[in-house]
Short mmCIF file of C-alpha atoms in Angstrom, two decimals:
data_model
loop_
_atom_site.label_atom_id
_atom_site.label_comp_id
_atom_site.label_asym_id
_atom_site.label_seq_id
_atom_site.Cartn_x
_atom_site.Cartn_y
_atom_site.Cartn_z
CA UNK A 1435 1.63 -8.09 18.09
CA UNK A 1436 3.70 -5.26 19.97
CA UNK A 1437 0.55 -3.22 20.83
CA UNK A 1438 -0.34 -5.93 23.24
CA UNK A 1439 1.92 -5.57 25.81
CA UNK A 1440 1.29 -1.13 25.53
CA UNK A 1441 -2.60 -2.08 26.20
CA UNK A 1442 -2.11 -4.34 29.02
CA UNK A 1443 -0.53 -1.47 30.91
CA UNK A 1444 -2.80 1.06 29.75
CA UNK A 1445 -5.61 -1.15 31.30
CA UNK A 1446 -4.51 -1.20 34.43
CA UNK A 1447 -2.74 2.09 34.79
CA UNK A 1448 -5.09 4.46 33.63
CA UNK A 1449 -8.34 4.69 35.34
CA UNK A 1450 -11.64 3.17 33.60
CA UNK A 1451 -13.50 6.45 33.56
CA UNK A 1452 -10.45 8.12 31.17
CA UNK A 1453 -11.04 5.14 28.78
CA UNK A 1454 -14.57 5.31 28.23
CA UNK A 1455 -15.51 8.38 25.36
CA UNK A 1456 -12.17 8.63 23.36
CA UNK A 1457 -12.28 11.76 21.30
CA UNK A 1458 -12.54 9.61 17.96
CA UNK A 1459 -16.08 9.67 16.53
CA UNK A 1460 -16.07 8.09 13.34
CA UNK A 1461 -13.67 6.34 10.52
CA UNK A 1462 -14.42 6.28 6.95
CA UNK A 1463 -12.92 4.48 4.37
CA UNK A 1464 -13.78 5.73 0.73
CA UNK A 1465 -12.15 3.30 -2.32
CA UNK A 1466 -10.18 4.80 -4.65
CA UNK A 1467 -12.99 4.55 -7.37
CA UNK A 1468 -15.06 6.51 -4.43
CA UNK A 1469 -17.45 3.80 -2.80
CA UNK A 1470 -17.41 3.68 0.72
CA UNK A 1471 -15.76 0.17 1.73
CA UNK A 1472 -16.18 1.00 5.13
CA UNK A 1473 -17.61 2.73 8.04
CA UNK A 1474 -17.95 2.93 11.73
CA UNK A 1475 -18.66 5.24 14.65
CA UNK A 1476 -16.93 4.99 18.19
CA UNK A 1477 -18.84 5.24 21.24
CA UNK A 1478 -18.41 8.11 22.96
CA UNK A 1479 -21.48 7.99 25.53
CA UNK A 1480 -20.00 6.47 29.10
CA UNK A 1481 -21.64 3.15 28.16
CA UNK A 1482 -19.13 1.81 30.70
CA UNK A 1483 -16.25 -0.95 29.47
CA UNK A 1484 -15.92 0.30 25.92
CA UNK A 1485 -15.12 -2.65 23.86
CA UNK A 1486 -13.20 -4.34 26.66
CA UNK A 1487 -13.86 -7.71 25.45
CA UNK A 1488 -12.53 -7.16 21.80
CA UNK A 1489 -16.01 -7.65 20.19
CA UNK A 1490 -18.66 -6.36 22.63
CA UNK A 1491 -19.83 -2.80 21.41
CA UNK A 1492 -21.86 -0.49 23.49
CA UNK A 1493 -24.68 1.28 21.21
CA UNK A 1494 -23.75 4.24 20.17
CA UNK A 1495 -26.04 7.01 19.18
CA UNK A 1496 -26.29 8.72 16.52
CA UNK A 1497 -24.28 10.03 13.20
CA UNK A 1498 -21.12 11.00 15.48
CA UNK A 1499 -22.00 8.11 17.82
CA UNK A 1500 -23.43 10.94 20.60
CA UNK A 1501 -27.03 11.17 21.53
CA UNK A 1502 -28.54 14.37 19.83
CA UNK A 1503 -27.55 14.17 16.22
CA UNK A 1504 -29.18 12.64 13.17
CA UNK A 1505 -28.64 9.32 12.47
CA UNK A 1506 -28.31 7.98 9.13
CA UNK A 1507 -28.83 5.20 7.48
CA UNK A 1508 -26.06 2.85 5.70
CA UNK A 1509 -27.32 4.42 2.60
CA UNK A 1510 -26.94 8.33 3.77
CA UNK A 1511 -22.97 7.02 4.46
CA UNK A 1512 -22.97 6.28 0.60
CA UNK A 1513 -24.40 9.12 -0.39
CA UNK A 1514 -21.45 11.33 2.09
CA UNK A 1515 -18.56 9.35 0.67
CA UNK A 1516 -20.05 9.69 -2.77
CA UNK A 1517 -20.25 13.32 -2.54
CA UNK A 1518 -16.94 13.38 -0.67
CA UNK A 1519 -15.25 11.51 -3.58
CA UNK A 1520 -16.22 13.93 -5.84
CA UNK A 1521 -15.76 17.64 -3.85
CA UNK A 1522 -12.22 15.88 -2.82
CA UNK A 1523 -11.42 16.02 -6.30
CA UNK A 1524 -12.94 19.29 -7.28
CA UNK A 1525 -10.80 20.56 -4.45
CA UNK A 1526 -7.99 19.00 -5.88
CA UNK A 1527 -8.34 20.51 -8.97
CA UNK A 1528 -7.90 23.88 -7.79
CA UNK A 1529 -4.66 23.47 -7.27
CA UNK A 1530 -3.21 26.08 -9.73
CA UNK A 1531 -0.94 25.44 -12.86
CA UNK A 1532 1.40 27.70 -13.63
CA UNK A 1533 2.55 27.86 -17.00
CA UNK A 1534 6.18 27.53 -18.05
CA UNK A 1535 8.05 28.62 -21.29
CA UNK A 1536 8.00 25.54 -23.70
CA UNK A 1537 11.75 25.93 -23.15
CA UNK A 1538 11.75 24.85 -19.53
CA UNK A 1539 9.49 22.11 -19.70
CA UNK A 1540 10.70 19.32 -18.14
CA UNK A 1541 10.87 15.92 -19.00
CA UNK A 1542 7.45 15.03 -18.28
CA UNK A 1543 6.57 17.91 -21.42
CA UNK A 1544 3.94 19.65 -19.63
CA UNK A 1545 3.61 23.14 -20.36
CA UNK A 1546 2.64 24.16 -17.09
CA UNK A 1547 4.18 23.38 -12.69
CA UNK A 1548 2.50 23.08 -9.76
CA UNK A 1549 3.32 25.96 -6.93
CA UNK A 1550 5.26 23.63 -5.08
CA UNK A 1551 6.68 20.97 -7.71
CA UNK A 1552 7.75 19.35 -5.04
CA UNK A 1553 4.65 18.75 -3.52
CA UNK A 1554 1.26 16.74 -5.47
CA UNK A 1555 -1.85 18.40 -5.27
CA UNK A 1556 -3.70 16.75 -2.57
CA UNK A 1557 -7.38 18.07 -1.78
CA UNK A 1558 -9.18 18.58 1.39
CA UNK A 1559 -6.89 17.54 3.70
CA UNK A 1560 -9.12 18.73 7.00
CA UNK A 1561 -12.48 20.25 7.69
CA UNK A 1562 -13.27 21.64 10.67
CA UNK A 1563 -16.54 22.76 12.78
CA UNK A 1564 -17.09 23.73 16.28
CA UNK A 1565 -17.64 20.47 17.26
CA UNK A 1566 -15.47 18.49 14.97
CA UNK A 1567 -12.76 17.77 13.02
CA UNK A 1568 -12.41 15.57 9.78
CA UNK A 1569 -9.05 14.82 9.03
CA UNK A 1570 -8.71 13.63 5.43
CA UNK A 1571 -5.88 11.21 4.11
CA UNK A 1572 -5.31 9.86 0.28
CA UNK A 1573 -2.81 7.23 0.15
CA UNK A 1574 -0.83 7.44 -2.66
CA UNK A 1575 -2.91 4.45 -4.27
CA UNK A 1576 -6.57 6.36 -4.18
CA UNK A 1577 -7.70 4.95 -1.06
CA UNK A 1578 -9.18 7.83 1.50
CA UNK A 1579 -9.54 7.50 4.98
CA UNK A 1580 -12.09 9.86 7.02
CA UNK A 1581 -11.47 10.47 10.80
CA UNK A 1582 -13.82 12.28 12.47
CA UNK A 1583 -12.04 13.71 16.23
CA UNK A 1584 -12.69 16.35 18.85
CA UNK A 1585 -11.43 19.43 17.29
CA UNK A 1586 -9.45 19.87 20.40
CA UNK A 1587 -7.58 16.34 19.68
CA UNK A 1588 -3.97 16.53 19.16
CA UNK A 1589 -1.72 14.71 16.32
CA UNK A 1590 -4.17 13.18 14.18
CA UNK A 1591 -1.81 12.43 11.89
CA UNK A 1592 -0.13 10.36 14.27
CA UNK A 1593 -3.59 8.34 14.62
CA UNK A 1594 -4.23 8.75 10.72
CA UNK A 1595 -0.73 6.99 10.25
CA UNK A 1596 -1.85 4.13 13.15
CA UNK A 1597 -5.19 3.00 11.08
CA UNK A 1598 -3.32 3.21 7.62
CA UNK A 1599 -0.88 0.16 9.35
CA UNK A 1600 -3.46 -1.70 10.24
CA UNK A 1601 -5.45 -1.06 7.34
CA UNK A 1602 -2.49 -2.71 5.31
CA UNK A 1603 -2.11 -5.17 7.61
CA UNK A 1604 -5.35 -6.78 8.71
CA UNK A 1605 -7.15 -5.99 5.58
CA UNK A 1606 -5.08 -5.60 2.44
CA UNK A 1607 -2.77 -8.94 3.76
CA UNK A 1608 -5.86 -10.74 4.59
CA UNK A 1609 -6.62 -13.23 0.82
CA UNK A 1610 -10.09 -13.43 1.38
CA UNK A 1611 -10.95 -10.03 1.32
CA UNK A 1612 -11.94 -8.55 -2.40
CA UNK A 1613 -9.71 -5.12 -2.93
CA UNK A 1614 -12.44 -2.19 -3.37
CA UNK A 1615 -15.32 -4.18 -1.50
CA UNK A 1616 -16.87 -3.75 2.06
CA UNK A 1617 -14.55 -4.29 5.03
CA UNK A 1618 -15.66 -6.74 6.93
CA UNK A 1619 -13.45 -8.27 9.03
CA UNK A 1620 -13.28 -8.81 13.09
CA UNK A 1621 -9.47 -8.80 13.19
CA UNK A 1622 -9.99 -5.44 11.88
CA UNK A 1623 -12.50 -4.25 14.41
CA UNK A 1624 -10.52 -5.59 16.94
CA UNK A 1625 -6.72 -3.59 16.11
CA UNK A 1626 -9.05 -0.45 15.45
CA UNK A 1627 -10.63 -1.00 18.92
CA UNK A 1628 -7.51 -0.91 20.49
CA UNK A 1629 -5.90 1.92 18.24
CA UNK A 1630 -8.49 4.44 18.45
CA UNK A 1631 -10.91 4.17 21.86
CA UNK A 1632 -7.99 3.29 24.33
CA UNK A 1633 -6.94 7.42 24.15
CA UNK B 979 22.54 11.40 -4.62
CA UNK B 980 20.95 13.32 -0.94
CA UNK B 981 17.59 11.47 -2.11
CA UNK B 982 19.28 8.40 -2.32
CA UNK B 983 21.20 8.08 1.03
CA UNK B 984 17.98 9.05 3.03
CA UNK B 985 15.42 6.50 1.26
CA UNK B 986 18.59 3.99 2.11
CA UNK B 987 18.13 4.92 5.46
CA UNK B 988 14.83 4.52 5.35
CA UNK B 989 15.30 1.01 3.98
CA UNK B 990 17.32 -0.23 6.67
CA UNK B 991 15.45 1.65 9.46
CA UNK B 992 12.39 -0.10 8.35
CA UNK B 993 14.16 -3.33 7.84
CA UNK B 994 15.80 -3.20 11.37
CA UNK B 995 12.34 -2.09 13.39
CA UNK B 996 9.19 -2.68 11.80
CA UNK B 997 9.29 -5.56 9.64
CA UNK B 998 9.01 -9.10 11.26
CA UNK B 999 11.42 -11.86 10.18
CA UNK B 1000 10.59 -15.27 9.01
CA UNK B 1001 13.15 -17.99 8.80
CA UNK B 1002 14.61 -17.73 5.13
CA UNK B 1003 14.43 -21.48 4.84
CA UNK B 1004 10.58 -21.50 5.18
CA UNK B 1005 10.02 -18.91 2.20
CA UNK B 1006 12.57 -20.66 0.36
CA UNK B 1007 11.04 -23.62 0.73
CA UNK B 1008 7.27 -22.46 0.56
CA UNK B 1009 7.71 -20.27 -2.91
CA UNK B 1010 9.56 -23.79 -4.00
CA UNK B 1011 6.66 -25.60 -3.15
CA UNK B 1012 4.57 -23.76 -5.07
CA UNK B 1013 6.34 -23.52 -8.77
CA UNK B 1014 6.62 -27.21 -8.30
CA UNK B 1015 3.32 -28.09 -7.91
CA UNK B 1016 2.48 -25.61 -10.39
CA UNK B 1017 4.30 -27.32 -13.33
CA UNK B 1018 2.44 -30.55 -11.87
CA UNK B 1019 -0.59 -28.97 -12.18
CA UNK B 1020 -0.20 -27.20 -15.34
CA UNK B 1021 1.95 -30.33 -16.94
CA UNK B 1022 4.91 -28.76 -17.04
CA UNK B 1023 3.85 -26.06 -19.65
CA UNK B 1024 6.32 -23.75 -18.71
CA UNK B 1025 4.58 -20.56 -20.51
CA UNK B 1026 1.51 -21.45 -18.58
CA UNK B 1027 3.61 -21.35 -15.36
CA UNK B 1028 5.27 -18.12 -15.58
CA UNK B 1029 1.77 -16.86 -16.49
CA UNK B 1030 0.27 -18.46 -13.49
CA UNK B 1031 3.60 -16.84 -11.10
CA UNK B 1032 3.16 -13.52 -12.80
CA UNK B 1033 -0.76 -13.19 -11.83
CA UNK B 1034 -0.22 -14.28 -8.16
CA UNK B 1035 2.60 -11.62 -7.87
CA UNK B 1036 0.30 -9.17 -8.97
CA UNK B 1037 -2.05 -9.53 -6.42
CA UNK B 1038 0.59 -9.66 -3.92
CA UNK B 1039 2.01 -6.25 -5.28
CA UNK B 1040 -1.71 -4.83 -5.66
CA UNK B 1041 -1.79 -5.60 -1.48
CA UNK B 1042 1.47 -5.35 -0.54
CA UNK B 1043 1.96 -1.70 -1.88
CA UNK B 1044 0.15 -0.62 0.60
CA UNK B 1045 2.15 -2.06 3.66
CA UNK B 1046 5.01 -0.83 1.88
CA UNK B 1047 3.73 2.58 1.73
CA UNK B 1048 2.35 2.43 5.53
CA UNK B 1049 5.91 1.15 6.85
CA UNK B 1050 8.41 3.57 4.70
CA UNK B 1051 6.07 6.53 4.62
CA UNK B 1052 7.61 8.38 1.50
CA UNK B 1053 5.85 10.48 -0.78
CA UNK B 1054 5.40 10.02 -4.72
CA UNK B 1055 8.43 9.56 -6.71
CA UNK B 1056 9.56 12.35 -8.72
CA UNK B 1057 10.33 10.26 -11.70
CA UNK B 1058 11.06 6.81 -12.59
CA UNK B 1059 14.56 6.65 -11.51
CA UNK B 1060 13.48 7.92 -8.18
CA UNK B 1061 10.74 5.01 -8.73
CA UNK B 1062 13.70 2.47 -9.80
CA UNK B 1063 15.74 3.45 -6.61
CA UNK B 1064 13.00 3.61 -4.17
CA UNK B 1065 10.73 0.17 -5.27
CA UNK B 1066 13.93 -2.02 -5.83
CA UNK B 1067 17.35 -0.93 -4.55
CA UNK B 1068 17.13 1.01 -1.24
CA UNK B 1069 13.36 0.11 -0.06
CA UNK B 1070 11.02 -2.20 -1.71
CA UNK B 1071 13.67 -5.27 -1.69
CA UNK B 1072 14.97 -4.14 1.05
CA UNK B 1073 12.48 -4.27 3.33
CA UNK B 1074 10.64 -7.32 2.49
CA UNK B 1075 13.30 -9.26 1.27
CA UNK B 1076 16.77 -7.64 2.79
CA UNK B 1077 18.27 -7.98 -0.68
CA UNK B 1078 19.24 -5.00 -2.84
CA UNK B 1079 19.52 -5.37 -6.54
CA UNK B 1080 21.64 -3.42 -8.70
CA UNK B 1081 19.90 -0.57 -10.66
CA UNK B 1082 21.41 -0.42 -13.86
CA UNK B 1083 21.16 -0.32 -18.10
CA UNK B 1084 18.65 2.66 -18.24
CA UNK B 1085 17.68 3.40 -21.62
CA UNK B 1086 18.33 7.36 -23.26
CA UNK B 1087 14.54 8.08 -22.46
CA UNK B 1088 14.63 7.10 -18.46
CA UNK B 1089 11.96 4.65 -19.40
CA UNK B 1090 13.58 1.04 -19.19
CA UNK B 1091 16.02 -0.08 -16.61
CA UNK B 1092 16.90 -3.28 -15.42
CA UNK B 1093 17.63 -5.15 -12.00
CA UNK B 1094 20.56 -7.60 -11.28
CA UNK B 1095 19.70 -9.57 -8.16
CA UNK B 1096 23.12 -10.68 -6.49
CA UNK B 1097 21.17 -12.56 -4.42
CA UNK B 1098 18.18 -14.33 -4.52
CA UNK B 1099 16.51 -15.59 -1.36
CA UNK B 1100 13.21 -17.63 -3.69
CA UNK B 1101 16.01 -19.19 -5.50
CA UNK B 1102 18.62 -21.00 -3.07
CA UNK B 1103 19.20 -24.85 -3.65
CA UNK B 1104 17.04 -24.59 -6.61
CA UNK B 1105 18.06 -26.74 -9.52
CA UNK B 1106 15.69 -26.66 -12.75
CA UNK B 1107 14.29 -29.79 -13.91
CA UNK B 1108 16.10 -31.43 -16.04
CA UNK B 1109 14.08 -32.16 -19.05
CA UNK B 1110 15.60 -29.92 -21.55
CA UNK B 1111 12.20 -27.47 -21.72
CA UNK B 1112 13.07 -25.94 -18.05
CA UNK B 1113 16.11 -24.56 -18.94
CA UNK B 1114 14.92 -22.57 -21.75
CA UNK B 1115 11.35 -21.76 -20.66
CA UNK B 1116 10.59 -21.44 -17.00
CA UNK B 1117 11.64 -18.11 -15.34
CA UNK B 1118 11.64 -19.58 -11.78
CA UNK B 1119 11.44 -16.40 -10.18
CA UNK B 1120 8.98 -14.75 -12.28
CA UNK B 1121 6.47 -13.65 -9.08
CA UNK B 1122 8.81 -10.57 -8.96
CA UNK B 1123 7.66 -9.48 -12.22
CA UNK B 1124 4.13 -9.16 -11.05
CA UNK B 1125 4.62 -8.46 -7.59
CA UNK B 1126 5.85 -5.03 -9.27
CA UNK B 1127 3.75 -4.50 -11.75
CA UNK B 1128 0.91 -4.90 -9.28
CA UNK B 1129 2.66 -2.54 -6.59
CA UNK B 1130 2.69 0.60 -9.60
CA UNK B 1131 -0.21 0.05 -11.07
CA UNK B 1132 -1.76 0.68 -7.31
CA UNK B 1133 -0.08 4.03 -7.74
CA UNK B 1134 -0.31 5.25 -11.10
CA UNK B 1135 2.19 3.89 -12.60
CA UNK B 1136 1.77 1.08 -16.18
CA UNK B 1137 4.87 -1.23 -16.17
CA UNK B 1138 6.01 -4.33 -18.00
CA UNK B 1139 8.24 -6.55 -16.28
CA UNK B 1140 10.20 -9.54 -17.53
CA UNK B 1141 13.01 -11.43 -16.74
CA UNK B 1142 16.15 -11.57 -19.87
CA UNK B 1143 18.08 -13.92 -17.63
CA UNK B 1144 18.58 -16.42 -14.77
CA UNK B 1145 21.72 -17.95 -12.90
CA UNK B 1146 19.24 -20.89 -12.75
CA UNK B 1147 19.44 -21.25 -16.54
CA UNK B 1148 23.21 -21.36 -16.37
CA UNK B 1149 23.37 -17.36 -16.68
CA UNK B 1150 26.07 -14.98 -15.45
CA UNK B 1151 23.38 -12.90 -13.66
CA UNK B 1152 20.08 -12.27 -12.74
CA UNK B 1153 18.53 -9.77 -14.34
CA UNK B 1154 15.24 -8.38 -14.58
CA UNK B 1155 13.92 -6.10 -17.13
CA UNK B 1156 11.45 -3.32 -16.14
CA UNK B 1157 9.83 -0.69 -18.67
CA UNK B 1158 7.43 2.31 -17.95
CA UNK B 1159 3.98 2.14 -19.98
CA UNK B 1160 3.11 5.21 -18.75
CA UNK B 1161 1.94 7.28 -16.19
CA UNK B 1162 -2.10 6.25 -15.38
CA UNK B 1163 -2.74 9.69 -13.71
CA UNK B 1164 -6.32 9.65 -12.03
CA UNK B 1165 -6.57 13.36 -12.87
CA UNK B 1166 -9.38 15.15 -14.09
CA UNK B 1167 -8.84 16.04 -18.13
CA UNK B 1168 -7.95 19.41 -18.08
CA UNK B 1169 -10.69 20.49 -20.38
CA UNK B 1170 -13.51 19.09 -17.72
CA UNK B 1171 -14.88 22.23 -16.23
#
């Protein structure tokens, strides 16, 4: 594994204090027939060595992980990713359709183009609060992923792009995990350790 | 083609820098392992075989789209000859398997094309058995099939896939037959308000 070698360095380069309370909160995964398959908060409290041996997790507080906000129960993260599911695709709808003259409709026969042809309608792509940012991304095969960051956090796409990888690789290559059920899987929690609280 | 050249790029890039390599004898050996314990198992009923390689390709494809999609990071396909380029020819061969097959006998309606593998890395020092059936009934390869009807119905997209012919059977080529069902499109119907 490449990121191995980047870690080790970080470790011992970067002072402890800088690792503990990465600006990731939460991840989200929503299936593509919009059940939530997966979901976890980051600590973000100086609980001192943040997941330094792989597995060990300090407690983290809260919906965001930080003391002070609501915390919900497994069943309150249904209903979100539920209700997320569905405005996602309300959003999506509103893309507009602009119609076209029978004589220029393309190949596909619709009677109507998107702004952009070029360009799918997507949905909600980010959401942002005072104290938060969701970044939003639909693979092209349903799935959604849900990062919650500090607004202030640069390139989430970048870290989007990170957890989709490892997504593919620790969970979609692994046989024993069921497509569209819960995510549970240590290799997982591990590579998503590494990815998003080392920052 | 512009399209073209850059998803060829992208091909090789990925190829070259994020995929890792196995030694070729080991998945040669391993996929031949398998389709010959398969016609033990299923006593040499050939139909039953191909059957039996079609479903395990399709959950490959089903998973494997999506490390396809992490590593090349391209968008949706326009249509299905961007689909037939980008799946077969410059990427989807090419990064998993370094092999790219000619695109080639589209039908009028851009729904049917077929692939002609040069090259076949499951299929080197394969000879079929001998028992007259073989010949005529197993499609050796046949995992393709599924592996990419699995990898488009994870994004929309209803194929069939079958092999027409095999150098294995004493064929010129290698050729794979692919048709567009249709288009599954998740979409809201347009009347839902």
């Amino acid at each position: 594994m490449p990121d191995a070698g980047i870690n080790l360095l970080r470790q011992s380069a970067i002072p402890q204090v800088w690792l503990r309370g990465g600006p990731v909160f939460a991840l989200l995964i929503i299936s593509k027939a919009g059940s939530l398959i997966y979901h976890r908060t980051f600590p973000t409290s100086a609980t001192g060595t943040a997941g330094a041996g792989g597995t060990t997790q300090p407690q983290t507080v809260g919906t965001l992980g930080l003391p002070g906000t609501s915390t919900l129960s497994t069943n309150d993260y249904l209903v979100i990713a539920g209700t997320f599911h569905g405005v996602h695709a309300i959003t999506r709808s509103l893309t507009p359709r602009i119609p076209i003259p029978p004589s220029a409709a393309g190949p596909s026969g619709r009677s109507w183009t998107y702004p952009d042809p070029e360009t799918p309608p997507s949905g909600i792509e980010s959401l942002e609060s005072s104290f938060f940012r969701l970044t939003v991304f639909q693979t092209l095969s349903g799935t959604k992923f849900l990062l919650f960051t500090d607004p202030s956090m640069p390139n989430t796409d970048v870290l989007m792009k990170g957890v989709y990888e490892r997504y593919a690789d620790y969970v979609c290559k692994n046989p024993f995990w069921q497509m569209e059920m819960p995510i549970r899987i240590d290799a997982w929690e591990r590579s998503l350790n590494q990815w998003l609280t080392r920052r | 083609m512009a399209s073209g050249q850059k998803a060829a790029r992208v091909g090789e890039e990925v190829w070259k820098t994020r995929v890792d390599k196995v030694n070729a004898e080991l998945v040669t050996l391993t996929y031949g392992t398998v389709v010959a314990q398969l016609c033990t198992d299923y006593e040499y009923d050939y139909v039953q075989v191909n059957q039996q390689l079609d479903k395990m390709g399709y959950n490959i494809g089903m998973r494997l789209i999506e490390d396809f999609l992490a590593k090349s990071n391209i968008g949706r396909c326009g249509n299905f000859r961007d689909t037939a380029e980008m799946i077969s020819k410059k990427v989807g061969f090419k990064i998993f398997l370094n092999i790219t097959p000619t695109v080639t006998n589209w039908t009028a309606d851009n729904k049917q094309f077929s692939l002609l593998f040069d090259e076949n890395p499951l299929a080197d020092f394969v000879e079929l058995p001998d028992d007259g059936r073989a010949q005529d009934e197993l499609w050796f390869s046949n995992i393709f099939c599924g592996i990419l009807r699995g990898a488009l119905e994870m994004v929309q997209m209803s194929i069939e896939a079958r092999f027409v012919s095999d150098v294995l059977r004493g064929n010129d080529v290698t050729e794979m037959r692919v048709t567009l069902l249709r288009y599954t499109e998740d979409e809201m119907p347009p009347d839902d308000e």
